[in-house]
PDB file of C-alpha atoms in Angstrom:
ATOM      1  CA  MET A 579     -33.693  28.143  -5.407  1.00 49.00           C
ATOM      2  CA  LYS A 580     -33.663  26.125  -2.156  1.00 51.00           C
ATOM      3  CA  THR A 581     -33.111  22.953  -4.191  1.00 45.00           C
ATOM      4  CA  LEU A 582     -30.126  24.484  -5.966  1.00 40.00           C
ATOM      5  CA  ILE A 583     -28.581  25.633  -2.689  1.00 43.00           C
ATOM      6  CA  MET A 584     -29.121  22.176  -1.121  1.00 43.00           C
ATOM      7  CA  LEU A 585     -27.588  20.521  -4.192  1.00 39.00           C
ATOM      8  CA  LEU A 586     -24.529  22.758  -4.007  1.00 39.00           C
ATOM      9  CA  LEU A 587     -24.141  22.049  -0.289  1.00 42.00           C
ATOM     10  CA  CYS A 588     -24.318  18.299  -0.955  1.00 44.00           C
ATOM     11  CA  ILE A 589     -21.791  18.493  -3.788  1.00 44.00           C
ATOM     12  CA  GLY A 590     -19.392  20.248  -1.435  1.00 45.00           C
ATOM     13  CA  THR A 591     -19.466  17.217   0.887  1.00 42.00           C
ATOM     14  CA  LEU A 592     -18.617  14.611  -1.779  1.00 43.00           C
ATOM     15  CA  PRO A 593     -15.179  13.005  -1.504  1.00 47.00           C
ATOM     16  CA  VAL A 594     -12.505  14.596  -3.669  1.00 50.00           C
ATOM     17  CA  CYS A 595     -10.985  12.403  -6.347  1.00 59.00           C
ATOM     18  CA  THR A 596      -7.277  12.962  -5.804  1.00 57.00           C
ATOM     19  CA  ALA A 597      -6.423  10.757  -8.803  1.00 65.00           C
ATOM     20  CA  CYS A 598      -8.592  13.042 -10.957  1.00 70.00           C
ATOM     21  CA  GLU A 599      -6.737  16.143  -9.778  1.00 87.00           C
ATOM     22  CA  THR A 600      -3.184  14.780  -9.903  1.00 91.00           C
ATOM     23  CA  PRO A 601      -1.443  15.005 -13.291  1.00 95.00           C
ATOM     24  CA  PRO A 602      -1.110  11.560 -14.934  1.00 96.00           C
ATOM     25  CA  GLU A 603       2.681  11.867 -15.163  1.00 96.00           C
ATOM     26  CA  THR A 604       2.877  12.413 -11.396  1.00 96.00           C
ATOM     27  CA  LEU A 605       0.699   9.341 -10.812  1.00 97.00           C
ATOM     28  CA  ARG A 606       2.928   7.288 -13.130  1.00 98.00           C
ATOM     29  CA  GLN A 607       6.025   8.416 -11.213  1.00 98.00           C
ATOM     30  CA  GLU A 608       4.359   7.567  -7.891  1.00 98.00           C
ATOM     31  CA  ALA A 609       3.325   4.115  -9.175  1.00 98.00           C
ATOM     32  CA  TRP A 610       6.873   3.416 -10.417  1.00 98.00           C
ATOM     33  CA  SER A 611       8.299   4.621  -7.104  1.00 98.00           C
ATOM     34  CA  THR A 612       5.939   2.249  -5.278  1.00 98.00           C
ATOM     35  CA  VAL A 613       7.131  -0.753  -7.295  1.00 98.00           C
ATOM     36  CA  LYS A 614      10.768   0.182  -6.643  1.00 98.00           C
ATOM     37  CA  THR A 615       9.979   0.551  -2.928  1.00 98.00           C
ATOM     38  CA  ILE A 616       8.345  -2.896  -2.866  1.00 97.00           C
ATOM     39  CA  ASN A 617      11.464  -4.361  -4.481  1.00 97.00           C
ATOM     40  CA  ARG A 618      13.837  -2.627  -2.068  1.00 97.00           C
ATOM     41  CA  LEU A 619      11.823  -3.760   0.939  1.00 96.00           C
ATOM     42  CA  TRP A 620      11.988  -7.471   0.132  1.00 95.00           C
ATOM     43  CA  ALA A 621      15.250  -7.741  -1.810  1.00 94.00           C
ATOM     44  CA  ILE A 622      17.582  -5.199  -0.180  1.00 94.00           C
ATOM     45  CA  LYS A 623      16.234  -4.131   3.224  1.00 95.00           C
ATOM     46  CA  GLU A 624      14.557  -7.481   3.991  1.00 93.00           C
ATOM     47  CA  ASP A 625      11.749  -5.619   5.777  1.00 96.00           C
ATOM     48  CA  ALA A 626       8.692  -7.855   5.410  1.00 95.00           C
ATOM     49  CA  ASP A 627       6.636  -5.865   7.924  1.00 95.00           C
ATOM     50  CA  SER A 628       6.945  -2.647   5.888  1.00 97.00           C
ATOM     51  CA  LEU A 629       6.458  -4.601   2.662  1.00 96.00           C
ATOM     52  CA  ALA A 630       3.092  -5.885   3.917  1.00 96.00           C
ATOM     53  CA  LEU A 631       1.784  -2.300   3.918  1.00 97.00           C
ATOM     54  CA  PHE A 632       2.187  -2.150   0.118  1.00 98.00           C
ATOM     55  CA  LEU A 633       0.419  -5.448  -0.658  1.00 97.00           C
ATOM     56  CA  HIS A 634      -3.371  -5.708  -0.766  1.00 98.00           C
ATOM     57  CA  ASP A 635      -4.900  -8.290   1.584  1.00 97.00           C
ATOM     58  CA  ASP A 636      -6.129 -10.249  -1.454  1.00 97.00           C
ATOM     59  CA  MET A 637      -3.096  -9.744  -3.709  1.00 98.00           C
ATOM     60  CA  VAL A 638      -2.311 -12.466  -6.264  1.00 98.00           C
ATOM     61  CA  ALA A 639       1.196 -13.291  -7.501  1.00 97.00           C
ATOM     62  CA  ILE A 640       1.960 -15.581 -10.426  1.00 97.00           C
ATOM     63  CA  THR A 641       5.485 -16.948 -10.794  1.00 92.00           C
ATOM     64  CA  PRO A 642       7.012 -19.998 -12.501  1.00 92.00           C
ATOM     65  CA  GLN A 643       6.393 -21.880  -9.221  1.00 90.00           C
ATOM     66  CA  GLY A 644       2.651 -21.214  -9.403  1.00 94.00           C
ATOM     67  CA  GLN A 645       0.088 -18.834  -7.963  1.00 96.00           C
ATOM     68  CA  GLU A 646      -0.025 -17.463  -4.438  1.00 96.00           C
ATOM     69  CA  SER A 647      -2.816 -15.356  -2.996  1.00 96.00           C
ATOM     70  CA  GLY A 648      -3.208 -13.176   0.050  1.00 96.00           C
ATOM     71  CA  ASN A 649      -0.964 -10.745   1.864  1.00 94.00           C
ATOM     72  CA  ALA A 650       0.011 -13.208   4.625  1.00 96.00           C
ATOM     73  CA  THR A 651       0.924 -15.968   2.151  1.00 96.00           C
ATOM     74  CA  LEU A 652       3.005 -13.609   0.023  1.00 96.00           C
ATOM     75  CA  ILE A 653       4.793 -12.137   3.022  1.00 96.00           C
ATOM     76  CA  LYS A 654       5.674 -15.683   4.141  1.00 95.00           C
ATOM     77  CA  SER A 655       7.175 -16.340   0.687  1.00 94.00           C
ATOM     78  CA  TYR A 656       9.243 -13.171   0.906  1.00 94.00           C
ATOM     79  CA  ARG A 657      10.410 -14.125   4.417  1.00 94.00           C
ATOM     80  CA  ASP A 658      11.400 -17.571   3.062  1.00 94.00           C
ATOM     81  CA  TYR A 659      13.479 -15.861   0.360  1.00 92.00           C
ATOM     82  CA  MET A 660      15.115 -13.620   2.991  1.00 92.00           C
ATOM     83  CA  GLN A 661      16.152 -16.741   4.918  1.00 93.00           C
ATOM     84  CA  TYR A 662      17.373 -18.495   1.771  1.00 93.00           C
ATOM     85  CA  ALA A 663      19.543 -15.926   0.008  1.00 94.00           C
ATOM     86  CA  GLU A 664      21.269 -12.580   0.234  1.00 95.00           C
ATOM     87  CA  THR A 665      20.599 -10.075  -2.542  1.00 96.00           C
ATOM     88  CA  ILE A 666      23.851  -8.689  -3.926  1.00 97.00           C
ATOM     89  CA  SER A 667      22.240  -6.393  -6.518  1.00 97.00           C
ATOM     90  CA  PHE A 668      18.797  -5.604  -7.857  1.00 96.00           C
ATOM     91  CA  THR A 669      18.149  -3.286 -10.791  1.00 97.00           C
ATOM     92  CA  GLU A 670      15.046  -2.273 -12.703  1.00 98.00           C
ATOM     93  CA  SER A 671      15.004  -0.786 -16.205  1.00 97.00           C
ATOM     94  CA  THR A 672      12.697   0.129 -19.084  1.00 97.00           C
ATOM     95  CA  PRO A 673       9.575   0.763 -17.002  1.00 98.00           C
ATOM     96  CA  SER A 674       6.201   1.053 -18.688  1.00 98.00           C
ATOM     97  CA  ILE A 675       3.365   2.536 -16.638  1.00 98.00           C
ATOM     98  CA  GLN A 676      -0.201   2.586 -17.943  1.00 98.00           C
ATOM     99  CA  LEU A 677      -3.075   4.229 -16.062  1.00 98.00           C
ATOM    100  CA  PHE A 678      -6.692   3.015 -16.135  1.00 97.00           C
ATOM    101  CA  GLN A 679      -9.998   3.507 -14.312  1.00 96.00           C
ATOM    102  CA  ASP A 680      -9.820   7.312 -14.027  1.00 95.00           C
ATOM    103  CA  ASN A 681      -6.123   7.017 -13.081  1.00 96.00           C
ATOM    104  CA  ARG A 682      -6.914   4.820 -10.050  1.00 97.00           C
ATOM    105  CA  THR A 683      -5.319   1.662 -11.479  1.00 98.00           C
ATOM    106  CA  ALA A 684      -1.765   1.337 -12.789  1.00 98.00           C
ATOM    107  CA  ILE A 685      -0.094  -1.483 -14.647  1.00 98.00           C
ATOM    108  CA  VAL A 686       3.654  -1.259 -14.164  1.00 98.00           C
ATOM    109  CA  SER A 687       6.004  -3.521 -16.108  1.00 98.00           C
ATOM    110  CA  TYR A 688       9.776  -3.490 -16.292  1.00 98.00           C
ATOM    111  CA  HIS A 689      12.875  -5.554 -16.953  1.00 98.00           C
ATOM    112  CA  GLY A 690      14.950  -6.565 -13.952  1.00 97.00           C
ATOM    113  CA  ASN A 691      18.276  -8.102 -13.080  1.00 97.00           C
ATOM    114  CA  MET A 692      19.140  -9.614  -9.745  1.00 97.00           C
ATOM    115  CA  THR A 693      22.266 -11.211  -8.327  1.00 97.00           C
ATOM    116  CA  ILE A 694      22.028 -13.262  -5.149  1.00 96.00           C
ATOM    117  CA  LYS A 695      24.322 -15.268  -2.924  1.00 96.00           C
ATOM    118  CA  ASN A 696      22.741 -18.673  -2.295  1.00 94.00           C
ATOM    119  CA  PRO A 697      23.151 -20.730   0.915  1.00 93.00           C
ATOM    120  CA  GLU A 698      26.207 -22.494  -0.546  1.00 95.00           C
ATOM    121  CA  GLY A 699      27.894 -19.109  -1.001  1.00 95.00           C
ATOM    122  CA  ARG A 700      27.694 -19.142  -4.807  1.00 97.00           C
ATOM    123  CA  THR A 701      26.368 -16.148  -6.716  1.00 97.00           C
ATOM    124  CA  GLU A 702      23.506 -16.504  -9.164  1.00 96.00           C
ATOM    125  CA  THR A 703      22.226 -13.866 -11.589  1.00 96.00           C
ATOM    126  CA  PHE A 704      18.674 -13.689 -12.902  1.00 94.00           C
ATOM    127  CA  SER A 705      17.121 -11.623 -15.659  1.00 97.00           C
ATOM    128  CA  PHE A 706      13.343 -11.246 -15.590  1.00 97.00           C
ATOM    129  CA  LYS A 707      10.226  -9.367 -16.646  1.00 98.00           C
ATOM    130  CA  ASP A 708       7.929  -8.245 -13.876  1.00 98.00           C
ATOM    131  CA  MET A 709       4.475  -6.709 -13.926  1.00 98.00           C
ATOM    132  CA  TYR A 710       2.456  -5.240 -11.073  1.00 98.00           C
ATOM    133  CA  VAL A 711      -1.146  -4.080 -11.002  1.00 98.00           C
ATOM    134  CA  LEU A 712      -1.599  -1.293  -8.457  1.00 98.00           C
ATOM    135  CA  ILE A 713      -4.709   0.471  -7.205  1.00 98.00           C
ATOM    136  CA  LEU A 714      -4.858   3.896  -5.644  1.00 97.00           C
ATOM    137  CA  GLN A 715      -6.288   3.363  -2.166  1.00 95.00           C
ATOM    138  CA  ASP A 716      -6.555   6.221   0.333  1.00 93.00           C
ATOM    139  CA  GLY A 717      -4.089   8.248  -1.746  1.00 93.00           C
ATOM    140  CA  LYS A 718      -1.454   5.451  -1.795  1.00 96.00           C
ATOM    141  CA  TRP A 719      -0.598   2.881  -4.476  1.00 98.00           C
ATOM    142  CA  ILE A 720      -1.179  -0.714  -3.299  1.00 98.00           C
ATOM    143  CA  ALA A 721      -0.196  -3.853  -5.245  1.00 98.00           C
ATOM    144  CA  ILE A 722      -3.094  -6.181  -6.070  1.00 98.00           C
ATOM    145  CA  ALA A 723      -1.356  -8.466  -8.589  1.00 98.00           C
ATOM    146  CA  GLN A 724       2.114  -9.419  -9.790  1.00 98.00           C
ATOM    147  CA  TYR A 725       3.334 -11.526 -12.696  1.00 98.00           C
ATOM    148  CA  TYR A 726       7.008 -12.539 -12.679  1.00 96.00           C
ATOM    149  CA  ALA A 727       8.671 -14.300 -15.622  1.00 97.00           C
ATOM    150  CA  PRO A 728      12.364 -15.246 -15.863  1.00 95.00           C
ATOM    151  CA  GLN A 729      14.117 -14.235 -19.077  1.00 94.00           C
ATOM    152  CA  PRO A 730      16.999 -15.970 -20.814  1.00 83.00           C
ATOM    153  CA  GLU A 731      20.390 -14.337 -20.291  1.00 69.00           C
TER     154      GLU A 731
END
């Protein structure tokens, strides 16, 4: 009986799995909201400091220009973009959100369109596919990987 009581006391002190208790649809919505927040922070608000809070220290991004790794390196790239161009519009559509690892990992893909004003004052429009891998860390979705691919108009 003492063993059973001790076991129950120990079980009561184990960390609660919030991802296990949250409905999958809610987690999908939160993951999608996180990706949209990341996009707004770099493309619209140009807030690299807040953006850094959503990127894992060891995040990897793959783009047509190559691979970049690490929060500091990625934030520098975003700051370079912010100095280079002004975002006129940024839209996301057709999101797909898949959950894995007991709902602690999300793969979020979507189609995007972006119009910028370049340093010469000309506007350019891009169509692309984007994919993020997010992990649930301390109750918050954090990006650990991104794959960006331009699409033909």
